[in-house]
């Protein structure tokens, strides 16, 4: 979780672990993530998530800008 200035407010490594079993190489992945920010003061924030491929050695990140009122 980053504030509007880009300062990291919360950093939680390895907060979940999951595996996908397929018969062929997976080209796409859909996940549903929920972030509970109860008690956070009003303001603009950026949620940043990084997915790490344990076996392939690659990673992918994405962000989502939110506003708490």
Tab-separated table of C-alpha atoms in Angstrom:
chain	number	residue	atom	x	y	z
A	1	UNK	CA	0.000	0.000	0.000
A	2	UNK	CA	1.451	3.344	-1.069
A	3	UNK	CA	0.232	6.843	-0.249
A	4	UNK	CA	-0.373	9.491	-2.907
A	5	UNK	CA	3.306	10.511	-2.751
A	6	UNK	CA	4.531	6.974	-3.439
A	7	UNK	CA	5.690	6.269	0.116
A	8	UNK	CA	5.252	2.613	1.098
A	9	UNK	CA	2.860	2.418	4.056
A	10	UNK	CA	2.442	-1.349	4.211
A	11	UNK	CA	4.513	-4.128	2.686
A	12	UNK	CA	3.521	-7.739	3.269
A	13	UNK	CA	5.610	-10.426	1.576
A	14	UNK	CA	4.222	-13.880	0.797
A	15	UNK	CA	0.748	-13.052	2.083
A	16	UNK	CA	-0.745	-15.991	0.182
A	17	UNK	CA	0.299	-19.055	-1.736
A	18	UNK	CA	-1.651	-20.919	-4.391
A	19	UNK	CA	-1.006	-23.384	-7.165
A	20	UNK	CA	-2.654	-24.096	-10.488
A	21	UNK	CA	-2.538	-27.530	-12.060
A	22	UNK	CA	-3.063	-27.714	-15.810
A	23	UNK	CA	-2.488	-30.284	-18.521
A	24	UNK	CA	-0.943	-27.695	-20.814
A	25	UNK	CA	1.226	-24.651	-20.117
A	26	UNK	CA	-0.940	-21.920	-18.587
A	27	UNK	CA	-0.936	-18.700	-20.595
A	28	UNK	CA	-3.455	-16.796	-18.471
A	29	UNK	CA	-4.337	-16.656	-14.805
A	30	UNK	CA	-7.319	-15.102	-13.071
A	31	UNK	CA	-7.212	-14.392	-9.350
A	32	UNK	CA	-9.519	-12.540	-6.974
A	33	UNK	CA	-7.755	-10.473	-4.300
A	34	UNK	CA	-9.407	-8.607	-1.443
A	35	UNK	CA	-7.611	-5.897	0.532
A	36	UNK	CA	-9.029	-4.930	3.926
A	37	UNK	CA	-8.023	-1.363	4.772
A	38	UNK	CA	-10.334	-0.900	7.759
A	39	UNK	CA	-9.146	1.995	9.881
A	40	UNK	CA	-7.083	3.642	7.146
A	41	UNK	CA	-7.500	7.420	7.122
A	42	UNK	CA	-9.265	9.069	4.163
A	43	UNK	CA	-7.020	9.699	1.198
A	44	UNK	CA	-5.677	8.423	-2.103
A	45	UNK	CA	-3.750	5.166	-2.110
A	46	UNK	CA	-2.184	2.762	-4.576
A	47	UNK	CA	-2.417	-0.974	-4.021
A	48	UNK	CA	0.470	-2.799	-5.658
A	49	UNK	CA	0.536	-6.581	-6.034
A	50	UNK	CA	3.398	-8.719	-7.320
A	51	UNK	CA	2.902	-12.318	-8.392
A	52	UNK	CA	5.984	-14.534	-8.365
A	53	UNK	CA	6.223	-17.707	-10.415
A	54	UNK	CA	7.940	-20.114	-8.058
A	55	UNK	CA	9.005	-22.506	-10.815
A	56	UNK	CA	9.413	-20.229	-13.822
A	57	UNK	CA	11.391	-17.580	-11.955
A	58	UNK	CA	9.349	-14.720	-13.420
A	59	UNK	CA	7.162	-12.106	-11.763
A	60	UNK	CA	4.423	-9.698	-12.754
A	61	UNK	CA	3.115	-6.646	-10.896
A	62	UNK	CA	-0.030	-4.578	-11.167
A	63	UNK	CA	-1.444	-1.589	-9.309
A	64	UNK	CA	-4.878	-0.282	-8.465
A	65	UNK	CA	-5.499	3.321	-7.388
A	66	UNK	CA	-8.186	3.760	-4.729
A	67	UNK	CA	-9.672	6.591	-2.675
A	68	UNK	CA	-10.922	6.147	0.887
A	69	UNK	CA	-13.481	8.748	1.872
